[in-house]
Coordinates of C-alpha atoms in Angstrom, one line a residue:
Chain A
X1 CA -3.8 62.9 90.1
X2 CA -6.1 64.1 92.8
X3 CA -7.7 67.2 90.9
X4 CA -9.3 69.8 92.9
X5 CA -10.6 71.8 90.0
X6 CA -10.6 71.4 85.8
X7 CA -11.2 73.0 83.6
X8 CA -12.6 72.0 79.9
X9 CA -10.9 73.8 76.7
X10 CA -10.8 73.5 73.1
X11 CA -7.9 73.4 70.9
X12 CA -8.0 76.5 68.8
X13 CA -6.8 76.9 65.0
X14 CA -4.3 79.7 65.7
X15 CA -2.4 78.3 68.6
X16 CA -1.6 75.6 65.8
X17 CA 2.3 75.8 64.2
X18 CA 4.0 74.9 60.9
X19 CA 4.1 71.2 62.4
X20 CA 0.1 71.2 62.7
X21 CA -0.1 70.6 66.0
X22 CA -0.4 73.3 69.6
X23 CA 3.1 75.1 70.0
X24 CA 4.7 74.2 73.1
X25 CA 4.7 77.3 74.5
X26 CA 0.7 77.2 74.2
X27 CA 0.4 74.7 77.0
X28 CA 1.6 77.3 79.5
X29 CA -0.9 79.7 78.1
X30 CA -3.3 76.6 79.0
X31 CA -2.2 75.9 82.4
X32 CA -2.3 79.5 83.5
X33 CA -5.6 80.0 82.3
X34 CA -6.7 77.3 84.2
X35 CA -4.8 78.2 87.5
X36 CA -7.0 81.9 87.3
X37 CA -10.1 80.4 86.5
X38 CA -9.3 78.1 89.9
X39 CA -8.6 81.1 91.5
X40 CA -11.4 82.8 90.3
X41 CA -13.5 79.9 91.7
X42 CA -12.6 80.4 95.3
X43 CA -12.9 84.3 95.0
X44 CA -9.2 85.8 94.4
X45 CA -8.3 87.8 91.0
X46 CA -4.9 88.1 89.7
X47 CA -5.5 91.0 87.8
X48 CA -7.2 92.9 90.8
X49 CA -4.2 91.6 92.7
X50 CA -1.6 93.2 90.4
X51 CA -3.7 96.6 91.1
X52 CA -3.3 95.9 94.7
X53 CA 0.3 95.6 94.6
X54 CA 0.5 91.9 95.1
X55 CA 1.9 89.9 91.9
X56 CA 2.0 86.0 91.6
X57 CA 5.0 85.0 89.9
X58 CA 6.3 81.5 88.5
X59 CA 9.5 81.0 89.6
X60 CA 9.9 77.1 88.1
X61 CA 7.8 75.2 85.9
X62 CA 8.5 71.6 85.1
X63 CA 6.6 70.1 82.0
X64 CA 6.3 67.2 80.8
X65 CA 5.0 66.9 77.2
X66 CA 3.6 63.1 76.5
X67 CA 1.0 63.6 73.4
X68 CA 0.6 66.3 70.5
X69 CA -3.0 68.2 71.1
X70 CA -4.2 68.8 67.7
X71 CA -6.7 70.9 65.5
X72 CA -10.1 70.6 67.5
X73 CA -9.0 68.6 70.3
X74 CA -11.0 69.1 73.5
X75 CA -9.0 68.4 76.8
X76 CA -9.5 69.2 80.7
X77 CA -7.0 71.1 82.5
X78 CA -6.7 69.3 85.9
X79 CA -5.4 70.8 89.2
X80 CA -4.0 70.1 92.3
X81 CA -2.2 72.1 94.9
X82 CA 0.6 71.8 97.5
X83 CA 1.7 74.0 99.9
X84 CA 5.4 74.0 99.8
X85 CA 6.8 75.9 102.7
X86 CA 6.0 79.3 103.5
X87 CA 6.3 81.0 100.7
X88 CA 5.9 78.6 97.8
X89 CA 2.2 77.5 95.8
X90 CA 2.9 75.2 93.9
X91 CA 0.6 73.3 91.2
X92 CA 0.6 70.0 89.7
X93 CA -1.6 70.3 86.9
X94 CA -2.5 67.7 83.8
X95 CA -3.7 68.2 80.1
X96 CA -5.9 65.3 79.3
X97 CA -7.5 65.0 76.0
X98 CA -11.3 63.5 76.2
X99 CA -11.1 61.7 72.2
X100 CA -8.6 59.1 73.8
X101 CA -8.1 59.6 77.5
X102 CA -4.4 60.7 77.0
X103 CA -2.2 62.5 79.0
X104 CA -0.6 65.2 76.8
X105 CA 0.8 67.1 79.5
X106 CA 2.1 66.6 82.3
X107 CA 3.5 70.0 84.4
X108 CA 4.6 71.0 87.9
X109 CA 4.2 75.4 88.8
X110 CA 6.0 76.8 91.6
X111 CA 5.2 80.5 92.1
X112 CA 5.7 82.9 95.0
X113 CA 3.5 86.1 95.8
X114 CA 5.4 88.8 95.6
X115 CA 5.1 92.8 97.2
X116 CA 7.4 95.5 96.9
X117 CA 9.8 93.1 95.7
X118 CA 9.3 91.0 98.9
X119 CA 7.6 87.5 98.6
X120 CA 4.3 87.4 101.2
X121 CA 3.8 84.2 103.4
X122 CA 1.7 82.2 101.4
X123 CA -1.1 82.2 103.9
X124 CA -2.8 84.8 101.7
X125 CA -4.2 81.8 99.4
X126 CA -3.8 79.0 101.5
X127 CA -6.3 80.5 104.2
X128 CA -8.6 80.4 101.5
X129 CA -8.4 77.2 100.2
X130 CA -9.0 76.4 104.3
X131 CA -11.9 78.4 104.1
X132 CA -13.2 77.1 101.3
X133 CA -12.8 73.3 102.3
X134 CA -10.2 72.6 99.4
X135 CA -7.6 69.8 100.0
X136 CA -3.9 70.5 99.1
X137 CA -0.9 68.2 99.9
X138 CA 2.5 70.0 102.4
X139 CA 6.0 69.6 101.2
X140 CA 8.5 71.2 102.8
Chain B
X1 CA 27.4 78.4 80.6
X2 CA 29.6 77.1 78.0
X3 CA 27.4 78.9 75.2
X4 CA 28.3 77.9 71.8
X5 CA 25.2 80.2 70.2
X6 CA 23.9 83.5 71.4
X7 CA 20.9 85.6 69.7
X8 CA 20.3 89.3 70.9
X9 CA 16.5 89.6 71.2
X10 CA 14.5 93.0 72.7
X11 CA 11.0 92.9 74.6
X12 CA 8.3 93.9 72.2
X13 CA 5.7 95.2 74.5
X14 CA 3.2 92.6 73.3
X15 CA 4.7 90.1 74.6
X16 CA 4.1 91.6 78.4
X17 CA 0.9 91.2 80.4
X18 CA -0.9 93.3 82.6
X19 CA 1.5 92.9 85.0
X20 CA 3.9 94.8 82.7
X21 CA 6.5 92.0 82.6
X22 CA 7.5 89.9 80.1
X23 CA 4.3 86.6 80.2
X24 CA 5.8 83.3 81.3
X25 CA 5.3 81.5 78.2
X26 CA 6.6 84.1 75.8
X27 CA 9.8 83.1 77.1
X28 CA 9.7 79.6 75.6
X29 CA 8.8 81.7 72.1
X30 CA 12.2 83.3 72.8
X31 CA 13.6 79.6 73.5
X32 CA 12.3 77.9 70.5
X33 CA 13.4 81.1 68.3
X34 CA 17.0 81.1 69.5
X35 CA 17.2 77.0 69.2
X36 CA 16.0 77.4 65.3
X37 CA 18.4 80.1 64.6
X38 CA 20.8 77.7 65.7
X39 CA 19.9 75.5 63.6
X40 CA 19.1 77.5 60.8
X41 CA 23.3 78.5 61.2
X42 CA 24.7 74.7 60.4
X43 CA 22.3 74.5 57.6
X44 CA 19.5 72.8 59.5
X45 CA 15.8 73.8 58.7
X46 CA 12.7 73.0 61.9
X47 CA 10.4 74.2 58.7
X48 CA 12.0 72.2 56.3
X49 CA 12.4 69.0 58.5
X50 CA 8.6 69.2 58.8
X51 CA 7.8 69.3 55.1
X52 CA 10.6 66.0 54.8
X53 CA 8.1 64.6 57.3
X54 CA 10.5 64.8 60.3
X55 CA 9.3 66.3 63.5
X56 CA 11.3 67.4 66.4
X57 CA 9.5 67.7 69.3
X58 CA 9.8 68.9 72.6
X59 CA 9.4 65.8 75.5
X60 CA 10.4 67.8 78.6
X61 CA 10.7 71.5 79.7
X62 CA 12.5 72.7 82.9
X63 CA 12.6 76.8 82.7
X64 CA 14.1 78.6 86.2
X65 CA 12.1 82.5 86.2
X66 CA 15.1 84.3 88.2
X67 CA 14.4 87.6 86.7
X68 CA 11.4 89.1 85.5
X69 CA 12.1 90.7 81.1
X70 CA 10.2 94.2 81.1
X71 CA 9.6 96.4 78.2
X72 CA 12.1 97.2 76.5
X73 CA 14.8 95.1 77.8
X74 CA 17.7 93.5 75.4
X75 CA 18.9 89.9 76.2
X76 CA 20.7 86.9 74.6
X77 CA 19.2 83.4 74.6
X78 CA 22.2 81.4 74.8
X79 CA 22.3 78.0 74.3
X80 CA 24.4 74.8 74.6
X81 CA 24.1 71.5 73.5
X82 CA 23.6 68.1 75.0
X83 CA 23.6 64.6 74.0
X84 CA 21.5 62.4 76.2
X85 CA 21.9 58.9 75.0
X86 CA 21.2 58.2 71.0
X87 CA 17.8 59.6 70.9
X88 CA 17.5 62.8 72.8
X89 CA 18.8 66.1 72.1
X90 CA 18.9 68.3 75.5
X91 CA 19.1 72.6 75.3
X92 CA 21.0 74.0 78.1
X93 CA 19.6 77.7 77.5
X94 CA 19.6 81.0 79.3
X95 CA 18.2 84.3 78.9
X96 CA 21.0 87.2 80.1
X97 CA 20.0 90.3 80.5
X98 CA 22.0 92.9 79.0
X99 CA 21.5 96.0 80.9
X100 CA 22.3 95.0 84.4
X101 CA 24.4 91.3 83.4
X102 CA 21.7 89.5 85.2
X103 CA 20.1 85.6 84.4
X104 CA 16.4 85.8 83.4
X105 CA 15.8 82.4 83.2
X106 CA 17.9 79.5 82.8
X107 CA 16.2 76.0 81.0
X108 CA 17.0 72.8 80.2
X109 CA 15.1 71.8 77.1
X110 CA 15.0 68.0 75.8
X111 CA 14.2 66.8 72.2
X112 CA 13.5 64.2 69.9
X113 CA 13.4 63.6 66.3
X114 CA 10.1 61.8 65.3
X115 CA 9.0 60.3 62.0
X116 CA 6.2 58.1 61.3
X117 CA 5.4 58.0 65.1
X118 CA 9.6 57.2 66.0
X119 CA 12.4 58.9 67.0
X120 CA 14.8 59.0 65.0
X121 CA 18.6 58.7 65.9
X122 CA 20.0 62.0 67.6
X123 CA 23.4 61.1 65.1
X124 CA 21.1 63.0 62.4
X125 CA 22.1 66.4 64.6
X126 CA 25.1 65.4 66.3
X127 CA 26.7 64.5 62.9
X128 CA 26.1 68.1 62.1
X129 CA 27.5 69.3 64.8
X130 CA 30.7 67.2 64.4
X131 CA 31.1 68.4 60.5
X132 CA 30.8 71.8 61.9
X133 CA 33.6 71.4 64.3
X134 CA 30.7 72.1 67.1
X135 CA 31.3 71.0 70.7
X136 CA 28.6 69.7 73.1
X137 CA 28.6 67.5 76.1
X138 CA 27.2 63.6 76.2
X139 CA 25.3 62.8 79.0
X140 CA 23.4 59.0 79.0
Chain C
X1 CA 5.0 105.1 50.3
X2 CA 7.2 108.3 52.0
X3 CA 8.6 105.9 54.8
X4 CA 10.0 108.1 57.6
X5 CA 10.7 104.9 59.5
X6 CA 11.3 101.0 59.3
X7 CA 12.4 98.5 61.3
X8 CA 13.5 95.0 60.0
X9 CA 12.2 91.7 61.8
X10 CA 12.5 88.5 60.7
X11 CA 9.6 85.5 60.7
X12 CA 10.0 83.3 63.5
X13 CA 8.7 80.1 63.0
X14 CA 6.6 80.4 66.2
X15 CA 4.8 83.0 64.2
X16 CA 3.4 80.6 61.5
X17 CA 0.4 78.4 62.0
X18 CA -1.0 75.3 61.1
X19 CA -0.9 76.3 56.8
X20 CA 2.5 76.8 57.5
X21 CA 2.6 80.7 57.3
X22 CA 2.5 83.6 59.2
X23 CA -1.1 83.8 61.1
X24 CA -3.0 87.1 60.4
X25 CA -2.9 88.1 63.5
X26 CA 0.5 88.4 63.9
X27 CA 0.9 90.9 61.3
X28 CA -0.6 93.4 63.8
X29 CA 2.2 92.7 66.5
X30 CA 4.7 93.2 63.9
X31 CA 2.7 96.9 63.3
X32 CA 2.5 97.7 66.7
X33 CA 6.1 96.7 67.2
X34 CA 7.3 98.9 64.6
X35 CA 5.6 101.7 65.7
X36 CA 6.5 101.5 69.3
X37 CA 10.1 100.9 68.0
X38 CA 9.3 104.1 66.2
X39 CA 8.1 106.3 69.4
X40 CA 11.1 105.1 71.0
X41 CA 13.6 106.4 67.9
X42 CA 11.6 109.9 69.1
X43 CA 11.8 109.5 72.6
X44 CA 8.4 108.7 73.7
X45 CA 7.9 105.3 75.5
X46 CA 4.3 103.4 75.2
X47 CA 4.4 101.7 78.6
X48 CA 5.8 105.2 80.1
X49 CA 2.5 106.3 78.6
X50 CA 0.7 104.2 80.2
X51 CA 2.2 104.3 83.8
X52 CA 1.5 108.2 83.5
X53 CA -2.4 107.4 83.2
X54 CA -2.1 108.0 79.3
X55 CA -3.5 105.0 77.1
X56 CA -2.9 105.0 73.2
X57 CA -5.5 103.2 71.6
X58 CA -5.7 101.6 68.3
X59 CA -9.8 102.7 66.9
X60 CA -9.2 101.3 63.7
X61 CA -7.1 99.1 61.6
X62 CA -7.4 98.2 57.8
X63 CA -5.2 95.7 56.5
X64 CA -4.4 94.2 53.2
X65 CA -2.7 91.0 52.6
X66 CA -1.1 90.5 49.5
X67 CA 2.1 88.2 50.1
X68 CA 2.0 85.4 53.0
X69 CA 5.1 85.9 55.1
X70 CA 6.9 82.4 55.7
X71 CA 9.4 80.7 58.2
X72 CA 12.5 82.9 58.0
X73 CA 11.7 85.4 55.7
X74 CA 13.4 89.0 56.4
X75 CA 11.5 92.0 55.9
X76 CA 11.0 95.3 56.3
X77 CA 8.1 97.1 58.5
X78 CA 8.1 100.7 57.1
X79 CA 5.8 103.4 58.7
X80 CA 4.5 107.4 57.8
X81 CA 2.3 109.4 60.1
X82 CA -0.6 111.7 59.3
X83 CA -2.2 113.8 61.6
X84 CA -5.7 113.4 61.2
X85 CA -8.2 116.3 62.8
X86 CA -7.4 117.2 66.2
X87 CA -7.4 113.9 68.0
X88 CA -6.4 111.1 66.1
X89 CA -3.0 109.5 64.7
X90 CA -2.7 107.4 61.8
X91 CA -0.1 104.9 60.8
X92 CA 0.5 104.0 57.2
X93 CA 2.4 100.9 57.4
X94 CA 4.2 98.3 55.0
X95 CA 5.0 95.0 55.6
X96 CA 7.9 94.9 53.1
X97 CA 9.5 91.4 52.4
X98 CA 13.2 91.8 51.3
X99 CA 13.8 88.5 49.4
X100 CA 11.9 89.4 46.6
X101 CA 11.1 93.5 47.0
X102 CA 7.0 92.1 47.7
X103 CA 4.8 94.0 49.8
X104 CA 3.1 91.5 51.9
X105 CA 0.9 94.0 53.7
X106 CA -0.4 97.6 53.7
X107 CA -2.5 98.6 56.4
X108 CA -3.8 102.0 58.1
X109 CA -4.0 102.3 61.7
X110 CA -6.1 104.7 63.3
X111 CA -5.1 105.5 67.1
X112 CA -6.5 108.4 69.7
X113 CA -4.5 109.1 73.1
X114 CA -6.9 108.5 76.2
X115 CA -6.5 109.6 79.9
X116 CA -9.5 109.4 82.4
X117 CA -11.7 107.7 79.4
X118 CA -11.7 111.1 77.7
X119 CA -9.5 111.6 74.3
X120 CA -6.0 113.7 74.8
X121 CA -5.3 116.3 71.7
X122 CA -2.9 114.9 69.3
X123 CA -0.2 117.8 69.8
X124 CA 1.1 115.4 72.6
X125 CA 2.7 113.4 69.7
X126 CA 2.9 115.9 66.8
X127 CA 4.6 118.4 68.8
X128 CA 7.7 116.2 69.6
X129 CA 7.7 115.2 65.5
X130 CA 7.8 119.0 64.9
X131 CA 10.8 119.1 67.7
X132 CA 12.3 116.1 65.4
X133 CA 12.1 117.9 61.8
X134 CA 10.1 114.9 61.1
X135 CA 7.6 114.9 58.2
X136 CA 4.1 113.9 58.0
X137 CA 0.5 114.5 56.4
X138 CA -2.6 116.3 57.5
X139 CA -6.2 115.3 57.2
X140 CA -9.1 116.8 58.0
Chain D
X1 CA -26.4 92.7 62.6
X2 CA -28.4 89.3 61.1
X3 CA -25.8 87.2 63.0
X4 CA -26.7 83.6 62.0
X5 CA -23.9 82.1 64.3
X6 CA -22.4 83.1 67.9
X7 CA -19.3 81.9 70.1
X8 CA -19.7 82.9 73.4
X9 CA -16.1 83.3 74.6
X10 CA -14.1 84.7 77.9
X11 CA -11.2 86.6 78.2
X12 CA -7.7 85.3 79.1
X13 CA -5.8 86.9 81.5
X14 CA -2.7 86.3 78.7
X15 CA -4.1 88.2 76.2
X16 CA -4.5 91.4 78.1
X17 CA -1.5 93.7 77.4
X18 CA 0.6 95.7 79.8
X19 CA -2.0 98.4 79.0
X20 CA -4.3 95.7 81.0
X21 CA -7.0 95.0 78.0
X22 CA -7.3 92.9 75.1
X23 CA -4.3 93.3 73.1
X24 CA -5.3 94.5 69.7
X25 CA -3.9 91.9 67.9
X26 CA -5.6 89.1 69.9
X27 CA -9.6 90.3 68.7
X28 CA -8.6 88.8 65.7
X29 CA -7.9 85.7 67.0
X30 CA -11.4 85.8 68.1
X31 CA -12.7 86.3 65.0
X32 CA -10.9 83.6 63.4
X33 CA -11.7 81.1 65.9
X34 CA -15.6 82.0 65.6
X35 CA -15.1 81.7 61.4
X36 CA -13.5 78.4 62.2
X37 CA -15.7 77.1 64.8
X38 CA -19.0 78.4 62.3
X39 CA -17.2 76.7 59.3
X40 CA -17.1 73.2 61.8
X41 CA -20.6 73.8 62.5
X42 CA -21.5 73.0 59.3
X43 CA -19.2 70.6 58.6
X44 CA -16.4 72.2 56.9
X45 CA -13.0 72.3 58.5
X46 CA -9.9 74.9 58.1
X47 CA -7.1 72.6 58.7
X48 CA -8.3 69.5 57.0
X49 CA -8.6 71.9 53.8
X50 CA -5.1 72.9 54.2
X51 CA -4.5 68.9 54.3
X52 CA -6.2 68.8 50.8
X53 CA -4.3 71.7 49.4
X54 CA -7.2 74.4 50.0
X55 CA -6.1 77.1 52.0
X56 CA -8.4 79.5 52.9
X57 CA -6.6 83.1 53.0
X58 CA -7.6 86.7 54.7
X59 CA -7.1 89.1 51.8
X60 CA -8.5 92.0 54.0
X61 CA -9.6 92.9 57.4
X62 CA -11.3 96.2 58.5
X63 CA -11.3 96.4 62.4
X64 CA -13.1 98.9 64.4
X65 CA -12.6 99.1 67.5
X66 CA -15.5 100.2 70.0
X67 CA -14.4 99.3 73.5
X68 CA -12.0 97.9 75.3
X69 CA -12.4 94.3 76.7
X70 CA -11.1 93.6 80.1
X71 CA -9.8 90.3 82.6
X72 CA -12.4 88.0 83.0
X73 CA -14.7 89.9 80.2
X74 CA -17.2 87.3 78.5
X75 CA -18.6 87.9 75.2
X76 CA -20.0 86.6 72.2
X77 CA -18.5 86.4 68.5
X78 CA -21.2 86.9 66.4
X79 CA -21.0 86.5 62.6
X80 CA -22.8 87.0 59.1
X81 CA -21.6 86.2 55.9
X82 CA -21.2 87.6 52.3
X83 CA -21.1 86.0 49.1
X84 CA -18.9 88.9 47.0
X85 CA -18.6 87.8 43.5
X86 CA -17.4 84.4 42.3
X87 CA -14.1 84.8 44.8
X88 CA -15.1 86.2 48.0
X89 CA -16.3 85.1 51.0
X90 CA -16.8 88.4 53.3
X91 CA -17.1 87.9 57.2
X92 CA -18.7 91.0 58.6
X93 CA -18.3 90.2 62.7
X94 CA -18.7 91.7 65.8
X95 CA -17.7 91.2 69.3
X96 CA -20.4 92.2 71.8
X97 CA -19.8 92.4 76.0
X98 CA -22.2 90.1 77.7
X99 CA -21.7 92.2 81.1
X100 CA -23.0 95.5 79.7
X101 CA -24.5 94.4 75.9
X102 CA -22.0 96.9 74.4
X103 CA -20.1 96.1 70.8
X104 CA -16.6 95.7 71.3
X105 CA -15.3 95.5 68.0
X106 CA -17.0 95.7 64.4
X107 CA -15.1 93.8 61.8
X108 CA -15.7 93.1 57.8
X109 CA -12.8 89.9 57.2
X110 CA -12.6 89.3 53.1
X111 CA -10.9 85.9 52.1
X112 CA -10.5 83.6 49.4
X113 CA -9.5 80.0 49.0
X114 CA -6.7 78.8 46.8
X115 CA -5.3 75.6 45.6
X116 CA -1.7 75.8 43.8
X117 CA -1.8 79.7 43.8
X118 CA -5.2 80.3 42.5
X119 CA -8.4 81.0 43.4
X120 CA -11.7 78.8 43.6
X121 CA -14.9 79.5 43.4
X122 CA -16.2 80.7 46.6
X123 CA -19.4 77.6 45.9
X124 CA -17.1 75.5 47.3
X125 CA -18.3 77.3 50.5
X126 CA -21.5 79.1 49.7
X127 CA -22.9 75.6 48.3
X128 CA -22.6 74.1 51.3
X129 CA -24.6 76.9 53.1
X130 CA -27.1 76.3 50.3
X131 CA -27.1 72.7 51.8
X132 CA -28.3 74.0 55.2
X133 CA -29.9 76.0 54.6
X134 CA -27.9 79.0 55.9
X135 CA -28.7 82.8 54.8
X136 CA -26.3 85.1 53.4
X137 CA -26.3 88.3 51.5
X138 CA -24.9 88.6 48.0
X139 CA -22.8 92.0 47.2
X140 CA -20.9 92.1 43.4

C-alpha cells in the first residue's frame, strides 16, 4: 500500500487472550488509534470534535486477519486514504509486524461525519489533507 | 435472519467512549461472546479447544455500524451459521436492538480451525451441529 | 458482608488474558458495572450524571484477589454502601464465584460526586437511599 | 518516589470513557504494562513464565486516584519495587502528566508467583535484580 502516515506500536501483555495471542477485537482498537494519531498529525481532534458537535462514525469495516501478533511484537500501523464520494472517508490501513515483515492485518474503514444526526460533506477533512499536501485516491 | 442462537446482552457504560456510544470494537467483544455461548450450548468449549491445542481463529471480519448501542441499551446478538467449503466456518450475526426493533450492526464473520499451523476440517463443527439436529446453510 | 445488592455476570472469555484467566483489570469493570447496575435499581443514571455537568469519580480503590475468575465461570458481584464524612461514597464489593461459594475478590471503592471541579455533598445519593428504605453505614 | 524505571506512555482515545477521561479500570493496564515492560528490561518475561508454568499473580492493588487523564494526555509510568518477605514482590507506582508534572495516580500492586498452586520464593525475581544491579527496598 501507498501509506501516507504509520504509526509504530507495541504489542501489550493485556490485550493478550486465553489463546496467547492479541484478541481480534484489539486490532480495531489498533487501527483507530492510528487513524487519531493521523488526524492529530494534520491538526484535527476527534475528541474536540465530539465537543463541537461533529462525531466521526464507522459505518463498515472490512478486516482481513493474515498473522497472529503476539506477546511483545512490534508492528507499524500503515495508512492510506480515499475519498469516496461526498460523504464517505474511508481508510485502508495495514498491521505489519517488523520481526518478520508480515502482514497481520489487512483492513478497510469507511466512516461518515456526522451533525445533528446529519452526515457533513466530507470536505471538512479532505480540505485539509489539500492543505496539507497529502495524497488520497477518489472512488465514487 | 434465519437466527438459530440469540443472547440478550445490556451496554455496560464501560464499554462506551467519550462520544457516549457504544466503541466500535467492543461490538466484536459482543460478537465473539455470543459465538462462544453458542458453542458453549452443543457442548463445545473455545477455552477448552485451546488447552487440546486447537485454535479457531478469525480470518476475515465484515461488521455493517447501522445503529449506534448507547448506555444502557438491551440487544440480542444473533447468529447463524455457514459452511463455506470444508475448511471455513462463516457467522452471519446481528445486533437487534430491543427497545426500538432496530439493526445495530449486522456481520459476517469467517473461521477456521487451526492446529499445529493447519486448519483443520470444518466437519469437526458441522458434525456437531448435525447431532444436534442444527440447521445452517453451505456456501463453497 | 450485609449485601444490599448483587448482580450476577458471567466470565466471558474475551475477559481472560494470555495465563488464561481473568485479567486484573477487568475486575474493576465488573465493580463499576455492578454499581451502576445498582444506581439504576434506585433510579439514578451515571451517564444522566454526567450529561447534567455531575461527574462521579472513583478516588480510591483497594482490591484483594483471592480466587482467579476463569472462562465461563458464574458469579455473583455483591455491593453495601457507607456514607463516609460529608463527601465521599464507598463501595464494599464481592466478587462472589457461585461454582464453588469462593470469594474471588473484595475490594473498597472510594468515590466523590464533582461538578465544575469542585466536590458535590454526598446527600445527592444518600438522600434517594433514605427515599428507598435502603440500608447503609456511616463513617467519619 | 525512587523510581528506578519509567514508561513514557499516551493516552488512547479508546480508553477514555463516556465521562471523557481515562476509564478507571484502564490505569491499571498501565501499570501492568510498565511492570511488564520493567520485568523485559531486565530480561525477565510475563508470558514466557506462564509458558514454564510460573504465573506471576496480583494478590492486591491499592489505587489512588489524583487526577484525571484526558485525550491525547502523555505520561510516564514510573515504578519502584519491594521485596516483602520471602513471597512478595510489591510494586509501588505512579502515573505522572508530562503536560503539567502532576501525579495522576499513586498505586502499591502486591503479587506473587506460583507454580502448581504454590508460591515461590520471590529470589526468583529479586536475584535477578541482584544480578543488575537494581535497588529495592526490603519491608517484612
Amino acid at each position: 500500500m501507498k501509506s501516507i502516515f504509520e504509526l509504530p506500536m507495541t504489542v501489550r501483555d493485556y490485550e493478550c487472550d486465553l489463546q496467547g495471542i492479541v484478541n481480534n477485537a484489539v486490532y480495531q482498537n489498533y487501527l483507530e488509534h492510528a487513524r487519531h494519531e493521523f488526524l492529530h498529525s494534520i491538526g484535527l481532534d476527534f475528541s474536540q470534535w465530539h465537543e463541537e458537535g461533529k462525531d466521526a462514525l464507522v459505518i463498515r469495516a472490512e478486516l482481513d486477519y493474515k498473522q497472529s501478533l503476539q506477546p511483545g511484537d512490534r508492528f507499524l500501523v500503515r495508512l492510506e486514504v480515499v475519498k469516496k464520494g461526498n460523504l464517505k472517508i474511508d481508510f485502508l490501513q495495514e498491521i505489519f509486524r517488523l520481526s518478520d515483515d508480515k502482514t497481520c492485518l489487512n483492513a478497510r474503514v469507511s466512516s461518515v461525519v456526522m451533525t445533528n444526526n446529519r452526515p457533513l460533506s466530507n470536505a471538512i477533512f479532505f480540505d485539509v489533507l489539500d492543505e496539507n499536501g497529502i495524497e488520497y485516491r477518489k472512488e465514487n
